[in-house]
XYZ file of N, CA, C and O in Angstrom:
604
model
N -6.010 0.529 -15.482
C -5.884 -0.043 -14.127
C -6.641 0.834 -13.132
O -6.820 2.027 -13.361
N -7.029 0.229 -12.055
C -7.869 0.912 -11.073
C -7.083 1.798 -10.133
O -5.875 1.989 -10.275
N -7.793 2.329 -9.158
C -7.177 3.220 -8.185
C -7.030 2.507 -6.841
O -7.946 1.828 -6.399
N -5.882 2.684 -6.215
C -5.632 2.129 -4.884
C -6.080 3.143 -3.829
O -6.082 4.347 -4.072
N -6.441 2.617 -2.643
C -6.785 3.509 -1.524
C -5.647 4.492 -1.260
O -5.883 5.669 -0.998
N -4.398 4.001 -1.356
C -3.244 4.862 -1.068
C -3.144 6.021 -2.071
O -2.791 7.140 -1.692
N -3.462 5.752 -3.332
C -3.419 6.810 -4.358
C -4.526 7.832 -4.112
O -4.309 9.039 -4.221
N -5.706 7.328 -3.783
C -6.847 8.206 -3.497
C -6.498 9.141 -2.331
O -6.668 10.349 -2.411
N -5.962 8.549 -1.265
C -5.613 9.308 -0.058
C -4.577 10.390 -0.389
O -4.724 11.546 0.013
N -3.552 10.022 -1.154
C -2.493 10.982 -1.498
C -3.065 12.161 -2.292
O -2.733 13.320 -2.019
N -3.936 11.871 -3.256
C -4.511 12.935 -4.092
C -5.410 13.866 -3.277
O -5.362 15.087 -3.432
N -6.232 13.291 -2.408
C -7.155 14.098 -1.597
C -6.368 14.941 -0.587
O -6.684 16.107 -0.356
N -5.314 14.348 0.002
C -4.519 15.084 0.989
C -3.774 16.255 0.342
O -3.535 17.260 0.996
N -3.429 16.130 -0.939
C -2.809 17.248 -1.661
C -3.728 18.466 -1.691
O -3.263 19.597 -1.750
N -5.044 18.215 -1.644
C -6.026 19.311 -1.649
C -6.230 19.878 -0.243
O -6.980 20.827 -0.075
N -5.601 19.244 0.751
C -5.701 19.762 2.121
C -6.805 19.141 2.956
O -7.120 19.644 4.028
N -7.378 18.020 2.481
C -8.446 17.367 3.238
C -7.915 16.115 3.931
O -6.812 15.656 3.666
N -8.722 15.575 4.812
C -8.344 14.439 5.650
C -9.063 13.187 5.159
O -10.262 13.215 4.912
N -8.329 12.073 5.034
C -8.932 10.797 4.638
C -8.858 9.836 5.817
O -7.785 9.596 6.367
N -10.021 9.299 6.217
C -10.089 8.296 7.273
C -10.438 6.968 6.615
O -11.583 6.724 6.249
N -9.410 6.122 6.457
C -9.577 4.834 5.786
C -9.496 3.676 6.766
O -9.337 2.533 6.368
N -9.600 3.943 8.084
C -9.424 2.879 9.072
C -10.634 1.968 9.183
O -10.523 0.841 9.621
N -11.810 2.465 8.840
C -12.989 1.623 8.940
C -13.803 1.780 7.672
O -13.365 2.408 6.730
N -14.974 1.161 7.649
C -15.831 1.282 6.474
C -17.088 2.032 6.869
O -17.657 1.740 7.917
N -17.563 2.976 6.075
C -16.952 3.412 4.819
C -15.720 4.285 5.038
O -15.442 4.693 6.161
N -15.025 4.557 3.940
C -13.933 5.527 3.945
C -14.577 6.919 3.938
O -15.531 7.146 3.206
N -14.068 7.805 4.779
C -14.585 9.176 4.823
C -13.519 10.161 4.373
O -12.344 10.000 4.701
N -13.951 11.192 3.646
C -13.104 12.357 3.401
C -13.711 13.481 4.233
O -14.906 13.770 4.114
N -12.891 14.048 5.100
C -13.346 15.111 5.992
C -12.558 16.382 5.703
O -11.457 16.345 5.150
N -13.127 17.538 6.151
C -12.435 18.810 5.953
C -11.117 18.854 6.714
O -10.166 19.505 6.294
N -11.073 18.167 7.858
C -9.853 18.092 8.662
C -9.999 16.855 9.536
O -11.047 16.213 9.520
N -8.954 16.511 10.302
C -9.047 15.338 11.179
C -10.205 15.540 12.156
O -10.235 16.523 12.884
N -11.158 14.624 12.131
C -12.331 14.746 12.993
C -13.284 15.848 12.569
O -14.225 16.181 13.278
N -13.035 16.435 11.387
C -13.841 17.562 10.913
C -15.080 17.117 10.146
O -15.421 15.937 10.097
N -15.726 18.092 9.527
C -16.977 17.857 8.812
C -16.745 16.932 7.612
O -15.785 17.099 6.863
N -17.638 15.954 7.449
C -17.503 14.991 6.353
C -17.877 15.609 5.015
O -18.867 16.335 4.912
N -17.075 15.297 3.997
C -17.300 15.773 2.637
C -17.955 14.685 1.789
O -18.928 14.926 1.085
N -17.403 13.469 1.869
C -17.901 12.368 1.031
C -17.586 11.044 1.726
O -16.636 10.981 2.510
N -18.396 10.032 1.475
C -18.165 8.689 2.022
C -18.131 7.700 0.864
O -18.895 7.828 -0.097
N -17.224 6.727 0.948
C -17.073 5.711 -0.092
C -17.116 4.334 0.552
O -16.322 4.034 1.440
N -18.061 3.512 0.090
C -18.190 2.157 0.638
C -17.010 1.278 0.274
O -16.442 1.407 -0.812
N -16.662 0.380 1.194
C -15.520 -0.509 0.974
C -15.947 -1.955 0.788
O -15.106 -2.820 0.595
N -17.253 -2.234 0.879
C -17.719 -3.623 0.779
C -18.381 -3.933 -0.548
O -18.601 -5.084 -0.872
N -18.735 -2.908 -1.299
C -19.264 -3.133 -2.645
C -18.846 -1.990 -3.554
O -18.534 -0.905 -3.087
N -18.844 -2.272 -4.857
C -18.445 -1.250 -5.825
C -19.571 -0.237 -6.020
O -20.723 -0.502 -5.691
N -19.238 0.897 -6.592
C -20.193 1.954 -6.982
C -20.913 2.566 -5.793
O -22.000 3.097 -5.941
N -20.301 2.478 -4.614
C -20.928 3.019 -3.412
C -20.213 4.311 -3.035
O -19.134 4.291 -2.456
N -20.829 5.442 -3.421
C -20.230 6.745 -3.116
C -21.357 7.687 -2.706
O -22.406 7.712 -3.338
N -21.132 8.409 -1.609
C -22.189 9.268 -1.076
C -21.666 10.688 -0.862
O -20.989 10.968 0.128
N -21.985 11.605 -1.808
C -21.544 12.992 -1.669
C -22.611 13.889 -1.033
O -22.495 15.114 -1.104
N -23.627 13.297 -0.395
C -24.757 14.112 0.075
C -24.507 14.735 1.452
O -25.441 15.167 2.108
N -23.255 14.778 1.899
C -22.903 15.381 3.177
C -22.869 16.903 3.030
O -22.482 17.427 1.996
N -23.221 17.595 4.111
C -23.228 19.060 4.043
C -21.838 19.604 3.726
O -21.698 20.622 3.050
N -20.795 18.919 4.185
C -19.421 19.363 3.922
C -19.095 19.420 2.446
O -18.279 20.236 2.011
N -19.729 18.548 1.654
C -19.471 18.529 0.218
C -19.924 19.828 -0.431
O -19.271 20.357 -1.328
N -21.050 20.355 0.066
C -21.658 21.522 -0.575
C -21.046 22.844 -0.124
O -21.397 23.889 -0.648
N -20.106 22.760 0.846
C -19.490 23.990 1.348
C -18.018 24.100 0.969
O -17.316 24.967 1.484
N -17.537 23.198 0.089
C -16.159 23.338 -0.409
C -16.236 23.917 -1.826
O -17.283 23.838 -2.469
N -15.133 24.507 -2.308
C -15.163 25.121 -3.645
C -15.549 24.108 -4.731
O -15.202 22.933 -4.640
N -16.250 24.602 -5.741
C -16.759 23.712 -6.788
C -15.652 22.912 -7.470
O -15.828 21.729 -7.761
N -14.483 23.536 -7.694
C -13.412 22.773 -8.357
C -12.952 21.598 -7.482
O -12.563 20.548 -7.987
N -13.007 21.780 -6.148
C -12.661 20.678 -5.244
C -13.763 19.619 -5.228
O -13.475 18.427 -5.126
N -15.032 20.062 -5.317
C -16.133 19.096 -5.414
C -15.915 18.192 -6.628
O -16.023 16.970 -6.523
N -15.600 18.812 -7.753
C -15.409 18.053 -8.997
C -14.216 17.104 -8.854
O -14.302 15.918 -9.184
N -13.112 17.612 -8.335
C -11.899 16.797 -8.198
C -12.141 15.614 -7.259
O -11.778 14.471 -7.584
N -12.754 15.866 -6.108
C -13.003 14.788 -5.146
C -14.011 13.785 -5.707
O -13.832 12.576 -5.580
N -15.044 14.285 -6.364
C -16.035 13.374 -6.933
C -15.399 12.494 -8.009
O -15.649 11.287 -8.062
N -14.552 13.080 -8.850
C -13.875 12.294 -9.893
C -12.948 11.240 -9.294
O -12.895 10.111 -9.777
N -12.217 11.607 -8.239
C -11.354 10.634 -7.551
C -12.190 9.534 -6.916
O -11.851 8.347 -6.999
N -13.303 9.924 -6.272
C -14.189 8.943 -5.624
C -14.752 7.982 -6.670
O -14.838 6.774 -6.442
N -15.116 8.533 -7.813
C -15.637 7.699 -8.904
C -14.575 6.695 -9.360
O -14.855 5.507 -9.509
N -13.349 7.171 -9.565
C -12.259 6.282 -10.001
C -12.035 5.161 -8.988
O -11.796 4.005 -9.361
N -12.124 5.504 -7.693
C -11.928 4.493 -6.650
C -13.093 3.508 -6.619
O -12.896 2.301 -6.538
N -14.302 4.005 -6.707
C -15.465 3.141 -6.512
C -15.730 2.213 -7.702
O -16.372 1.187 -7.542
N -15.222 2.546 -8.886
C -15.346 1.613 -10.013
C -14.238 0.555 -10.003
O -14.335 -0.447 -10.702
N -13.209 0.771 -9.192
C -12.127 -0.208 -9.060
C -12.628 -1.414 -8.264
O -13.183 -1.237 -7.180
N -12.441 -2.632 -8.770
C -12.833 -3.814 -7.989
C -12.170 -3.800 -6.607
O -11.019 -3.367 -6.472
N -12.894 -4.276 -5.601
C -12.428 -4.187 -4.203
C -11.034 -4.769 -4.025
O -10.188 -4.189 -3.356
N -10.791 -5.929 -4.648
C -9.512 -6.619 -4.425
C -8.346 -5.875 -5.087
O -7.195 -6.135 -4.752
N -8.627 -4.944 -5.983
C -7.558 -4.188 -6.634
C -7.276 -2.856 -5.941
O -6.388 -2.114 -6.358
N -8.022 -2.544 -4.885
C -7.850 -1.249 -4.213
C -6.741 -1.267 -3.176
O -6.244 -0.228 -2.777
N -6.385 -2.457 -2.696
C -5.349 -2.563 -1.663
C -3.989 -2.692 -2.326
O -3.866 -3.290 -3.391
N -2.966 -2.159 -1.671
C -1.601 -2.356 -2.152
C -1.232 -3.829 -1.970
O -1.658 -4.459 -1.015
N -0.415 -4.329 -2.876
C 0.090 -5.684 -2.724
C 1.029 -5.721 -1.517
O 1.834 -4.801 -1.332
N 0.927 -6.791 -0.705
C 1.820 -6.905 0.455
C 3.252 -7.111 -0.023
O 3.497 -7.724 -1.059
N 4.192 -6.557 0.758
C 5.613 -6.623 0.411
C 6.362 -7.231 1.596
O 6.001 -6.991 2.738
N 7.419 -7.998 1.283
C 8.125 -8.743 2.328
C 9.629 -8.696 2.139
O 10.132 -8.656 1.011
N 10.316 -8.746 3.293
C 11.711 -9.164 3.307
C 11.679 -10.669 3.500
O 10.759 -11.199 4.130
N 12.664 -11.362 2.982
C 12.757 -12.802 3.183
C 13.955 -13.065 4.084
O 15.102 -12.866 3.684
N 13.654 -13.450 5.329
C 14.709 -13.656 6.328
C 15.063 -15.131 6.388
O 14.175 -15.992 6.446
N 16.358 -15.413 6.346
C 16.800 -16.808 6.399
C 16.466 -17.398 7.758
O 16.653 -16.763 8.795
N 15.966 -18.623 7.730
C 15.721 -19.363 8.975
C 17.050 -20.011 9.346
O 17.556 -20.874 8.625
N 17.635 -19.531 10.448
C 18.970 -20.000 10.833
C 18.874 -21.344 11.565
O 17.995 -21.540 12.399
N 19.802 -22.267 11.287
C 19.806 -23.535 12.026
C 20.162 -23.279 13.490
O 21.124 -22.563 13.778
N 19.366 -23.852 14.412
C 19.599 -23.588 15.847
C 21.008 -23.933 16.323
O 21.517 -23.294 17.235
N 21.657 -24.902 15.695
C 22.987 -25.322 16.137
C 23.999 -24.178 16.044
O 24.998 -24.157 16.751
N 23.713 -23.182 15.189
C 24.640 -22.060 15.043
C 24.478 -21.019 16.143
O 25.253 -20.083 16.220
N 23.466 -21.179 16.997
C 23.244 -20.204 18.060
C 22.745 -18.884 17.498
O 22.295 -18.802 16.359
N 22.821 -17.830 18.322
C 22.334 -16.511 17.901
C 23.140 -16.001 16.716
O 24.363 -15.935 16.768
N 22.441 -15.642 15.676
C 23.078 -15.084 14.489
C 22.402 -13.754 14.173
O 21.237 -13.562 14.481
N 23.137 -12.853 13.521
C 22.478 -11.669 12.970
C 21.518 -12.142 11.890
O 21.867 -13.040 11.117
N 20.318 -11.551 11.827
C 19.398 -11.982 10.774
C 20.005 -11.719 9.395
O 20.693 -10.726 9.193
N 19.759 -12.634 8.503
C 20.236 -12.501 7.128
C 19.028 -12.491 6.199
O 18.084 -13.246 6.395
N 19.098 -11.594 5.216
C 17.976 -11.386 4.308
C 18.383 -11.695 2.874
O 19.501 -11.387 2.458
N 17.436 -12.295 2.147
C 17.666 -12.549 0.730
C 17.725 -11.224 -0.018
O 16.950 -10.318 0.267
N 18.646 -11.117 -0.945
C 18.628 -9.972 -1.846
C 18.886 -10.454 -3.258
O 19.378 -11.557 -3.480
N 18.484 -9.611 -4.199
C 18.713 -9.901 -5.611
C 19.521 -8.746 -6.166
O 19.168 -7.592 -5.936
N 20.599 -9.078 -6.837
C 21.386 -8.022 -7.459
C 21.080 -8.008 -8.952
O 21.212 -9.025 -9.630
N 20.590 -6.850 -9.402
C 20.169 -6.745 -10.807
C 21.366 -6.679 -11.753
O 21.215 -6.952 -12.935
N 22.541 -6.325 -11.227
C 23.723 -6.232 -12.084
C 24.171 -7.635 -12.492
O 24.259 -7.961 -13.666
N 24.406 -8.487 -11.504
C 24.847 -9.855 -11.820
C 23.680 -10.776 -12.126
O 23.859 -11.853 -12.683
N 22.479 -10.384 -11.698
C 21.307 -11.214 -11.931
C 21.273 -12.449 -11.057
O 20.881 -13.525 -11.507
N 21.713 -12.333 -9.801
C 21.704 -13.496 -8.910
C 21.176 -13.126 -7.520
O 21.114 -11.948 -7.161
N 20.818 -14.156 -6.747
C 20.371 -13.999 -5.363
C 21.530 -14.290 -4.426
O 22.401 -15.106 -4.733
N 21.505 -13.644 -3.257
C 22.472 -13.929 -2.209
C 21.826 -13.505 -0.895
O 20.677 -13.066 -0.883
N 22.551 -13.639 0.201
C 22.028 -13.173 1.484
C 22.984 -12.164 2.088
O 24.182 -12.183 1.822
N 22.425 -11.264 2.902
C 23.230 -10.251 3.565
C 22.514 -9.783 4.821
O 21.380 -10.183 5.087
N 23.181 -8.929 5.578
C 22.607 -8.481 6.845
C 21.747 -7.235 6.693
O 21.117 -6.808 7.646
N 21.708 -6.647 5.503
C 20.937 -5.415 5.346
C 19.567 -5.699 4.743
O 19.419 -6.591 3.908
N 18.567 -4.910 5.190
C 17.239 -4.952 4.593
C 17.083 -3.817 3.596
O 16.065 -3.706 2.942
N 18.101 -2.953 3.498
C 17.980 -1.749 2.668
C 18.182 -2.076 1.200
O 19.096 -2.822 0.846
N 17.342 -1.460 0.375
C 17.534 -1.567 -1.063
C 18.552 -0.504 -1.456
O 18.697 0.507 -0.776
N 19.281 -0.744 -2.518
C 20.285 0.223 -2.950
C 20.050 0.575 -4.392
O 20.165 -0.263 -5.270
N 19.681 1.848 -4.617
C 19.398 2.371 -5.943
C 18.536 1.376 -6.695
O 17.540 0.904 -6.190
N 18.899 1.102 -7.944
C 18.111 0.131 -8.682
C 18.902 -1.160 -8.825
O 18.679 -1.942 -9.732
N 19.865 -1.364 -7.901
C 20.812 -2.473 -8.045
C 20.478 -3.622 -7.100
O 20.348 -4.765 -7.524
N 20.335 -3.304 -5.821
C 20.092 -4.341 -4.821
C 18.619 -4.298 -4.415
O 18.131 -3.280 -3.942
N 17.940 -5.421 -4.604
C 16.521 -5.533 -4.269
C 16.391 -6.469 -3.068
O 16.849 -7.610 -3.123
N 15.791 -5.966 -1.970
C 15.611 -6.792 -0.767
C 14.133 -7.000 -0.428
O 13.815 -7.767 0.470
N 13.247 -6.284 -1.113
C 11.812 -6.359 -0.823
C 11.123 -7.017 -2.020
O 11.343 -6.628 -3.168
N 10.311 -8.015 -1.709
C 9.644 -8.788 -2.751
C 8.141 -8.761 -2.521
O 7.680 -8.846 -1.377
N 7.373 -8.633 -3.595
C 5.912 -8.618 -3.478
C 5.376 -10.042 -3.404
O 6.051 -11.013 -3.776
N 4.127 -10.145 -2.936
C 3.432 -11.424 -2.854
C 3.479 -12.152 -4.201
O 3.755 -13.352 -4.256
N 3.234 -11.431 -5.301
C 3.207 -12.092 -6.611
C 4.607 -12.524 -7.052
O 4.759 -13.552 -7.705
N 5.634 -11.758 -6.693
C 7.009 -12.183 -7.010
C 7.367 -13.440 -6.233
O 7.957 -14.377 -6.779
N 6.989 -13.464 -4.942
C 7.308 -14.608 -4.080
C 6.609 -15.875 -4.584
O 7.162 -16.968 -4.519
N 5.408 -15.703 -5.139
C 4.664 -16.853 -5.664
C 5.441 -17.568 -6.771
O 5.260 -18.765 -6.984
N 6.341 -16.831 -7.442
C 7.136 -17.407 -8.540
C 8.496 -17.927 -8.057
O 9.295 -18.380 -8.866
N 8.771 -17.807 -6.748
C 10.091 -18.162 -6.214
C 9.986 -19.376 -5.298
O 8.948 -19.610 -4.701
N 11.096 -20.113 -5.168
C 11.186 -21.156 -4.150
C 11.864 -20.509 -2.942
O 13.057 -20.211 -2.986
N 11.089 -20.277 -1.890
C 11.655 -19.571 -0.730
C 11.897 -20.525 0.444
O 11.934 -20.119 1.605
N 12.109 -21.792 0.131
C 12.454 -22.774 1.164
C 13.635 -22.258 1.980
O 14.630 -21.809 1.410
N 13.510 -22.305 3.310
C 14.603 -21.862 4.172
C 14.514 -20.393 4.557
O 15.364 -19.888 5.278
N 13.461 -19.711 4.067
C 13.263 -18.300 4.399
C 11.870 -18.100 4.982
O 10.947 -18.854 4.674
N 11.743 -17.099 5.853
C 10.418 -16.705 6.313
C 10.131 -15.298 5.849
O 11.035 -14.476 5.713
N 8.828 -15.053 5.590
C 8.421 -13.736 5.103
C 8.247 -12.794 6.292
O 7.565 -13.114 7.244
N 8.855 -11.624 6.206
C 8.705 -10.570 7.214
C 8.020 -9.412 6.493
O 8.592 -8.804 5.585
N 6.774 -9.100 6.894
C 6.024 -8.069 6.171
C 6.638 -6.686 6.351
O 7.033 -6.307 7.444
N 6.752 -5.974 5.255
C 7.214 -4.585 5.268
C 5.982 -3.722 5.562
O 5.024 -3.738 4.799
N 6.003 -3.033 6.691
C 4.850 -2.184 7.031
C 5.265 -0.733 6.841
O 6.425 -0.375 7.061
N 4.303 0.111 6.430
C 4.653 1.511 6.144
C 5.203 2.228 7.366
O 4.889 1.874 8.467
């Protein structure tokens, strides 16, 4: 399986460098707003540019590590680099009931059934309240609206 932008960022940040993934290309810098080390294209595969002066002034083991991570990311197909969107499923309340506390679908892995509750929190490996796009595609969510879970 390929590498996600989030995995790349986490690995590079462990080395103490800064990842700017807000625009294209993605840049790895020595620090926030600092000297660029490497650039990775986001619109086509195999687009990696280590010819920045910052690349040549970091330790060789970091050059190798960053280049290997960049390679893993750039061979990953573009559509596989993004995290899958995740959602809470909020019940659409009938207006006749007036203001209600929002209710969210949950799945309990112990009983193996769905129900609704007022919490969005997941509990251990028992109560699941967050569903991925691909999970939702397999479900009938009539009567619910998707509320995106943002980091």
